[in-house]
PDB file of C-alpha atoms in Angstrom:
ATOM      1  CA  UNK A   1       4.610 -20.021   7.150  1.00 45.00           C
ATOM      2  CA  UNK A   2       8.105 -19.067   6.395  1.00 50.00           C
ATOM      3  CA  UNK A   3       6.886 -18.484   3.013  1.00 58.00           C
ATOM      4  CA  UNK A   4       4.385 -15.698   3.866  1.00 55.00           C
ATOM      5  CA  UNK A   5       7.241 -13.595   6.071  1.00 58.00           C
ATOM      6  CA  UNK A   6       9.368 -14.307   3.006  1.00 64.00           C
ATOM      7  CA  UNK A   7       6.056 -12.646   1.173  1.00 60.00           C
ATOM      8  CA  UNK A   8       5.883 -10.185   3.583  1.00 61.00           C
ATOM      9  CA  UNK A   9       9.357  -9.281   3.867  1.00 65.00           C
ATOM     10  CA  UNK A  10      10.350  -9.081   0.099  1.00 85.00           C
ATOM     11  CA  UNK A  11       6.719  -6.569  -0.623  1.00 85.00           C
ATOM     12  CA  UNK A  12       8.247  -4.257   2.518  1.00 86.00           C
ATOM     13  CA  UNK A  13      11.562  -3.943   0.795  1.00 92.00           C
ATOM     14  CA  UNK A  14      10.434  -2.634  -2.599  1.00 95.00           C
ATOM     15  CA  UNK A  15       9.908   0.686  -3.253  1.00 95.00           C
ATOM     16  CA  UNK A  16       6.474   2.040  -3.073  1.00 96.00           C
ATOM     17  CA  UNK A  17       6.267   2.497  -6.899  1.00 96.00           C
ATOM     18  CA  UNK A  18       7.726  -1.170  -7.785  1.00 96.00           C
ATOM     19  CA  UNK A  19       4.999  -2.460  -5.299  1.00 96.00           C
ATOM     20  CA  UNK A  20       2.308  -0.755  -7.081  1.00 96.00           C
ATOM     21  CA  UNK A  21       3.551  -1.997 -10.585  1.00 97.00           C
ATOM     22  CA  UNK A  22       3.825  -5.497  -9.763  1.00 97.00           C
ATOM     23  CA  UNK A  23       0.666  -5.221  -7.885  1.00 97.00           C
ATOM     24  CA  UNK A  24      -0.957  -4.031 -11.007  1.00 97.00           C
ATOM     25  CA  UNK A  25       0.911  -6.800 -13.125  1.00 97.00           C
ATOM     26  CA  UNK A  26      -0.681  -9.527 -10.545  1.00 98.00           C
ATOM     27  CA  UNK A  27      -4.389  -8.072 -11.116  1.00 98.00           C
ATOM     28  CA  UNK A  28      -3.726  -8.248 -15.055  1.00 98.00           C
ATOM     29  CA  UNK A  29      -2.868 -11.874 -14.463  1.00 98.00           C
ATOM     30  CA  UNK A  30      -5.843 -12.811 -12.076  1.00 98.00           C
ATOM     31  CA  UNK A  31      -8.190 -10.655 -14.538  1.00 98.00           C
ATOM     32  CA  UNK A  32      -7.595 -13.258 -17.144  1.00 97.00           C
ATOM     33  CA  UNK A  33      -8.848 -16.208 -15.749  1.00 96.00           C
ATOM     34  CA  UNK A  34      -6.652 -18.598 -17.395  1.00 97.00           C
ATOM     35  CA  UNK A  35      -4.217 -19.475 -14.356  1.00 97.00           C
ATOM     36  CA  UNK A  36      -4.650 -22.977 -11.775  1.00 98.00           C
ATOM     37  CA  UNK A  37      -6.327 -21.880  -8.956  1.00 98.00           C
ATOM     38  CA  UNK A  38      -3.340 -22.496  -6.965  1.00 98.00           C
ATOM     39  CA  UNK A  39      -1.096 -20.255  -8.720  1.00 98.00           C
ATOM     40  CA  UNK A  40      -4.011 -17.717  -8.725  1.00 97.00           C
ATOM     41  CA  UNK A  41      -3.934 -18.341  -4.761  1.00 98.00           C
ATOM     42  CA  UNK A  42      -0.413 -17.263  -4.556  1.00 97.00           C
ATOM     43  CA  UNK A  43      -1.037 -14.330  -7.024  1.00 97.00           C
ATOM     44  CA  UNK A  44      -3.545 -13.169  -5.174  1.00 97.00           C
ATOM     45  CA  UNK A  45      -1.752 -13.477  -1.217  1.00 97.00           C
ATOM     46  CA  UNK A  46       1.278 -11.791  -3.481  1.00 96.00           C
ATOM     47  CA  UNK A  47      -1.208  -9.082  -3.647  1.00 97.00           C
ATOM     48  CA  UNK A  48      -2.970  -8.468  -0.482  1.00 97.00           C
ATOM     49  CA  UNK A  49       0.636  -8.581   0.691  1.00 96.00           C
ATOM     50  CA  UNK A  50       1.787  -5.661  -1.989  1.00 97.00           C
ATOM     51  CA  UNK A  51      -1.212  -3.843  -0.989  1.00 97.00           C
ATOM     52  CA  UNK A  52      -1.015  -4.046   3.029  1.00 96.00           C
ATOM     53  CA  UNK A  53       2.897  -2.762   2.190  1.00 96.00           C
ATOM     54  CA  UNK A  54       1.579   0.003  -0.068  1.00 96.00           C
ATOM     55  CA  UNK A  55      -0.817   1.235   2.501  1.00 96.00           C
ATOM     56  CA  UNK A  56       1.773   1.202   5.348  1.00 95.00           C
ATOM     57  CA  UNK A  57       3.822   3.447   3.294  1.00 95.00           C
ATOM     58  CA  UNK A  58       1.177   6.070   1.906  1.00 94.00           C
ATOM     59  CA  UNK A  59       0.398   6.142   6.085  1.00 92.00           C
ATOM     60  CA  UNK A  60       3.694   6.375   6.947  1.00 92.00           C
ATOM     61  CA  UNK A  61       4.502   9.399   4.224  1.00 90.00           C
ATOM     62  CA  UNK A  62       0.932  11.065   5.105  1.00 85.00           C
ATOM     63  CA  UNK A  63       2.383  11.080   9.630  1.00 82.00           C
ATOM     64  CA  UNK A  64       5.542  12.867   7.798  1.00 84.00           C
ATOM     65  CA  UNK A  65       3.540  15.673   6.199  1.00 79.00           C
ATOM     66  CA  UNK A  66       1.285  15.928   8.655  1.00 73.00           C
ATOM     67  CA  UNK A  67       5.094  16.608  11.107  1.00 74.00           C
ATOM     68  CA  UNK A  68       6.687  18.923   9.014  1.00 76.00           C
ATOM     69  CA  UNK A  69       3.581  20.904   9.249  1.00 73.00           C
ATOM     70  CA  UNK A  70       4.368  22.248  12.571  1.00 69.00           C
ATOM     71  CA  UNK A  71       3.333  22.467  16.151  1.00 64.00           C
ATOM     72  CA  UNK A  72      -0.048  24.890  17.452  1.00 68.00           C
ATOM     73  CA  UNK A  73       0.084  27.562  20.033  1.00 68.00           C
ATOM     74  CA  UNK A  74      -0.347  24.855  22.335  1.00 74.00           C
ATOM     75  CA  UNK A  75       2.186  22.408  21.266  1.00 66.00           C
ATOM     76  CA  UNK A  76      -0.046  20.246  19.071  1.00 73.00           C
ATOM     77  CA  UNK A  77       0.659  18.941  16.092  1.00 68.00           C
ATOM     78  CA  UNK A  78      -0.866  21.127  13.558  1.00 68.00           C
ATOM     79  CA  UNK A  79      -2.240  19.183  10.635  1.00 65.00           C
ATOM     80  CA  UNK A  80      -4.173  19.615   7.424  1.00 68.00           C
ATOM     81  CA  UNK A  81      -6.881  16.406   6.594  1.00 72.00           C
ATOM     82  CA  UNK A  82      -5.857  15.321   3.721  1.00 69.00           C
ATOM     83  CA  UNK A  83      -9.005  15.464   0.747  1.00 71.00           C
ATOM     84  CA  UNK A  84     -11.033  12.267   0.342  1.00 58.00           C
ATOM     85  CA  UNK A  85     -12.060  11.318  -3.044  1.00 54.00           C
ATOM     86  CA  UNK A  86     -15.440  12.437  -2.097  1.00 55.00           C
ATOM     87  CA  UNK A  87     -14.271  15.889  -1.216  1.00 55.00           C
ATOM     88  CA  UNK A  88     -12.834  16.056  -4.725  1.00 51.00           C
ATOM     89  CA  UNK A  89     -15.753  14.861  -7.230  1.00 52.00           C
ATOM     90  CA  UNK A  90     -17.989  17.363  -5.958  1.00 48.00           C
TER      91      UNK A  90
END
């Protein structure tokens, strides 16, 4: 257990960017096929860990946009949806 906050802990402290990279470098790894399936265990709870960081971070950055934006007549936050991917293919 004290292993997975050490997980946790060590994928909140990187910057978003390093997360991503090493996140990528851990799907190279699992992509091969060649590791134990213990090490490819730990590769991949490395990675849902990198990724659950990641996300908390584009969602955090995304609430600070959304703030700087302003307040409505009526006091309310006013906000702009960000695009989906959808809204951009078509």
């Amino acid at each position: 257990m004290s292993d997975e906050r050490d997980s946790k802990k060590k994928a909140a402290d990187l910057s978003f960017e390093d997360a991503v990279k090493r996140l990528s470098e851990i799907v190279q790894k699992l992509e091969r096929g060649d590791l134990p399936l213990e090490e490819s265990l730990l590769l991949f709870e490395e990675g849902v860990g990198l990724s659950r960081a990641s996300q908390d971070k584009l969602d955090s950055a995304q609430k600070r946009v959304e703030e700087l934006l302003g307040l409505d007549r009526d006091g309310k936050a006013r906000t702009v949806p960000f695009e989906t991917r959808g809204d951009r293919e078509s």
